[in-house]
CSV table of C-alpha atoms in Angstrom, one decimal:
chain,number,residue,atom,x,y,z
A,211,MET,CA,22.8,-11.8,9.1
A,212,SER,CA,23.8,-8.2,9.1
A,213,LEU,CA,22.0,-5.5,11.2
A,214,TRP,CA,20.2,-4.2,8.1
A,215,GLU,CA,19.1,-7.7,7.1
A,216,TRP,CA,17.6,-8.1,10.6
A,217,ILE,CA,15.8,-4.8,10.5
A,218,PHE,CA,14.4,-5.6,7.0
A,219,SER,CA,13.3,-9.1,8.1
A,220,ILE,CA,11.6,-7.7,11.2
A,221,GLY,CA,9.8,-5.1,9.1
A,222,SER,CA,8.7,-7.8,6.7
A,223,ILE,CA,7.4,-9.9,9.6
A,224,CYS,CA,5.4,-6.9,10.9
A,225,TRP,CA,3.9,-6.4,7.5
A,226,ILE,CA,2.9,-10.1,7.3
A,227,GLY,CA,1.5,-9.7,10.8
A,228,GLU,CA,-0.7,-6.8,9.5
A,229,MET,CA,-2.1,-9.1,6.9
A,230,ILE,CA,-2.9,-11.8,9.4
A,231,ARG,CA,-4.2,-9.5,12.2
A,232,PHE,CA,-6.3,-7.1,10.1
A,233,ARG,CA,-8.6,-9.2,7.9
A,234,ASN,CA,-11.6,-8.3,5.8
A,235,ARG,CA,-14.9,-7.5,7.4
A,236,SER,CA,-17.5,-10.1,6.6
A,237,GLU,CA,-19.7,-8.0,4.3
A,238,SER,CA,-17.0,-7.3,1.8
A,239,LYS,CA,-18.5,-7.9,-1.6
A,240,SER,CA,-17.0,-6.2,-4.6
A,241,GLY,CA,-17.3,-6.0,-8.4
A,242,ALA,CA,-15.3,-7.7,-11.1
A,243,ALA,CA,-13.2,-4.6,-11.8
A,244,GLU,CA,-12.2,-4.3,-8.2
A,245,GLN,CA,-11.3,-8.0,-8.1
A,246,VAL,CA,-9.1,-7.7,-11.2
A,247,SER,CA,-7.3,-4.7,-9.6
A,248,PHE,CA,-6.7,-6.7,-6.4
A,249,TYR,CA,-5.1,-9.6,-8.3
A,250,LEU,CA,-3.1,-7.3,-10.5
A,251,ILE,CA,-1.6,-5.6,-7.4
A,252,PHE,CA,-1.1,-9.0,-5.8
A,253,LEU,CA,0.7,-10.2,-8.9
A,254,VAL,CA,3.0,-7.2,-9.1
A,255,LEU,CA,3.8,-7.4,-5.4
A,256,SER,CA,4.5,-11.2,-5.3
A,257,GLY,CA,6.4,-11.1,-8.6
A,258,THR,CA,8.5,-8.2,-7.3
A,259,ILE,CA,9.4,-10.1,-4.1
A,260,VAL,CA,10.2,-13.4,-5.9
A,261,CYS,CA,12.3,-11.6,-8.6
A,262,ALA,CA,14.1,-9.5,-6.0
A,263,PHE,CA,15.3,-12.5,-4.1
A,264,LEU,CA,15.9,-14.8,-7.1
A,265,PHE,CA,18.1,-12.2,-8.8
A,266,ALA,CA,19.6,-10.6,-5.8
A,267,ASN,CA,22.9,-8.8,-6.3
A,268,GLU,CA,25.9,-9.6,-4.1
A,269,GLY,CA,27.5,-6.8,-2.1
A,270,VAL,CA,24.5,-4.4,-2.0
A,271,SER,CA,25.7,-1.1,-0.6
A,272,THR,CA,24.9,-0.1,3.0
A,273,PHE,CA,23.2,3.0,1.6
A,274,MET,CA,20.7,0.8,-0.4
A,275,ARG,CA,20.1,-1.4,2.6
A,276,ILE,CA,19.4,1.5,4.9
A,277,SER,CA,17.2,3.2,2.2
A,278,SER,CA,15.2,-0.1,1.7
A,279,CYS,CA,14.7,-0.5,5.4
A,280,ILE,CA,13.4,3.1,5.6
A,281,LEU,CA,11.0,2.5,2.7
A,282,LEU,CA,9.8,-0.7,4.2
A,283,TRP,CA,9.3,0.6,7.7
A,284,CYS,CA,7.6,3.8,6.4
A,285,GLY,CA,5.3,1.7,4.3
A,286,VAL,CA,4.4,-0.7,7.1
A,287,SER,CA,3.9,2.2,9.6
A,288,LEU,CA,1.7,4.2,7.2
A,289,ARG,CA,-0.5,1.1,6.5
A,290,LEU,CA,-0.8,0.3,10.2
A,291,TRP,CA,-1.6,4.0,11.1
A,292,GLY,CA,-4.3,4.1,8.4
A,293,ILE,CA,-5.8,0.8,9.4
A,294,LEU,CA,-6.0,1.9,13.0
A,295,HIS,CA,-7.9,5.0,12.0
A,296,LEU,CA,-10.2,3.1,9.7
A,297,LYS,CA,-11.1,0.8,12.6
A,298,GLN,CA,-13.9,-1.6,11.8
A,299,GLN,CA,-14.3,0.0,8.3
A,300,PHE,CA,-11.0,-1.5,7.1
A,301,THR,CA,-11.3,-4.1,4.3
A,302,ARG,CA,-8.9,-5.3,1.7
A,303,HIS,CA,-11.7,-5.1,-0.9
A,304,VAL,CA,-13.3,-1.9,-2.1
A,305,VAL,CA,-16.7,-1.6,-0.5
A,306,VAL,CA,-18.8,1.1,1.1
A,307,ALA,CA,-21.1,-0.4,3.7
A,308,SER,CA,-24.1,1.3,5.4
A,309,GLY,CA,-22.8,3.1,8.5
A,310,ASP,CA,-19.4,3.8,7.0
A,311,GLN,CA,-18.1,7.3,7.5
A,312,LEU,CA,-15.3,9.3,5.9
A,313,VAL,CA,-12.2,9.2,8.0
A,314,SER,CA,-10.3,12.5,8.5
A,315,SER,CA,-7.9,11.6,11.2
A,316,GLY,CA,-4.4,10.1,11.2
A,317,PRO,CA,-2.9,9.8,7.7
A,318,TYR,CA,-6.3,10.6,6.2
A,319,ARG,CA,-5.7,14.2,7.1
A,320,PHE,CA,-3.2,14.4,4.3
A,321,LEU,CA,-3.9,11.5,1.9
A,322,ARG,CA,-7.0,9.8,0.4
A,323,HIS,CA,-5.3,6.4,0.1
A,324,PRO,CA,-2.5,6.1,2.7
A,325,LEU,CA,-2.7,2.3,2.7
A,326,TYR,CA,-1.9,2.2,-1.0
A,327,SER,CA,0.9,4.7,-0.5
A,328,GLY,CA,2.3,2.3,2.1
A,329,LEU,CA,1.9,-0.6,-0.3
A,330,LEU,CA,3.8,1.3,-3.0
A,331,LEU,CA,6.7,1.9,-0.5
A,332,ILE,CA,6.7,-1.7,0.6
A,333,THR,CA,6.8,-3.0,-3.0
A,334,MET,CA,9.7,-0.8,-3.9
A,335,SER,CA,11.7,-1.7,-0.8
A,336,PHE,CA,12.3,-5.3,-1.8
A,337,PRO,CA,14.2,-4.7,-5.1
A,338,LEU,CA,16.1,-1.9,-3.4
A,339,PHE,CA,17.2,-4.2,-0.6
A,340,THR,CA,18.5,-6.8,-3.0
A,341,GLY,CA,20.2,-4.3,-5.3
A,342,GLN,CA,17.9,-4.6,-8.2
A,343,SER,CA,17.6,-1.0,-9.5
A,344,GLY,CA,15.8,-1.9,-12.7
A,345,LEU,CA,13.3,-4.0,-10.8
A,346,PHE,CA,12.9,-1.1,-8.3
A,347,VAL,CA,11.8,1.2,-11.2
A,348,LEU,CA,9.7,-1.4,-13.0
A,349,SER,CA,7.9,-2.6,-9.9
A,350,GLY,CA,7.4,1.0,-8.7
A,351,LEU,CA,5.8,2.0,-12.0
A,352,LEU,CA,3.7,-1.1,-12.4
A,353,MET,CA,2.4,-0.8,-8.8
A,354,PHE,CA,1.8,2.9,-9.2
A,355,PHE,CA,-0.3,2.4,-12.3
A,356,PHE,CA,-2.3,-0.6,-10.9
A,357,LEU,CA,-2.9,1.3,-7.7
A,358,LEU,CA,-4.2,4.3,-9.8
A,359,TYR,CA,-6.6,1.8,-11.6
A,360,ARG,CA,-7.8,0.6,-8.2
A,361,ILE,CA,-8.1,4.1,-6.9
A,362,ARG,CA,-10.4,5.2,-9.7
A,363,ILE,CA,-12.7,2.2,-8.9
A,364,GLU,CA,-12.6,3.0,-5.2
A,365,GLU,CA,-13.2,6.7,-5.7
A,366,ALA,CA,-16.2,6.1,-7.9
A,367,MET,CA,-17.7,3.8,-5.2
A,368,LEU,CA,-16.9,6.4,-2.5
A,369,THR,CA,-18.5,9.2,-4.6
A,370,LYS,CA,-21.6,7.0,-5.1
A,371,GLY,CA,-21.7,6.1,-1.4
A,372,PHE,CA,-21.0,9.5,0.1
A,373,GLY,CA,-22.1,11.8,-2.6
A,374,PRO,CA,-20.9,15.5,-2.5
A,375,ALA,CA,-19.4,15.0,1.0
A,376,TYR,CA,-16.7,12.7,-0.6
A,377,THR,CA,-15.9,15.3,-3.3
A,378,VAL,CA,-15.4,18.0,-0.7
A,379,TRP,CA,-13.3,15.6,1.5
A,380,ALA,CA,-11.2,14.5,-1.5
A,381,ALA,CA,-10.5,18.0,-2.7
A,382,LYS,CA,-8.6,18.7,0.6
A,383,ARG,CA,-6.2,15.7,0.2
A,384,LYS,CA,-3.7,14.3,-2.3
A,385,ARG,CA,-4.4,10.8,-3.6
A,386,LEU,CA,-1.1,8.9,-3.1
A,387,ILE,CA,1.9,11.1,-2.6
A,388,PRO,CA,1.8,13.8,0.0
A,389,PHE,CA,1.8,17.4,-1.4
A,390,ILE,CA,2.3,16.1,-4.9
A,391,TYR,CA,-0.4,13.7,-6.2
């Protein structure tokens, strides 16, 4: 394996470790729309990874390998940073529980949904690593739109749970892409 394959593999293992280490809190109950969004995102992510490796190109440029490693590690790091600041409030399902508070530290100073931003970067890293430029664009767009669908559900729940405090908090941050959207 090349250096970049090692770096990408270690990043992937760290991401899998995040999924194992940080699980849902027990009271995570969500609605049907949220569950649909979860499975749509899972489908895009798993489909992207499978297709990226099934149809991998030979001789992927070093630039693409380095770029994919940067995307993967930025995505994994952003997710871990966000999870660490959410602490016990972290859940994979959209839910506002009693006692939850708005988090304004770490990546939440700049973004409303840094874990989704990280997931978008991770999703796009796999086709880039295997030289699949068409899949890179397609998976990025699909993930972006499915994340927006989930964000709308989540923001409605947060507005209901926190009221005007959430509206004020949200107005100071971009949704998914720093300084842009």
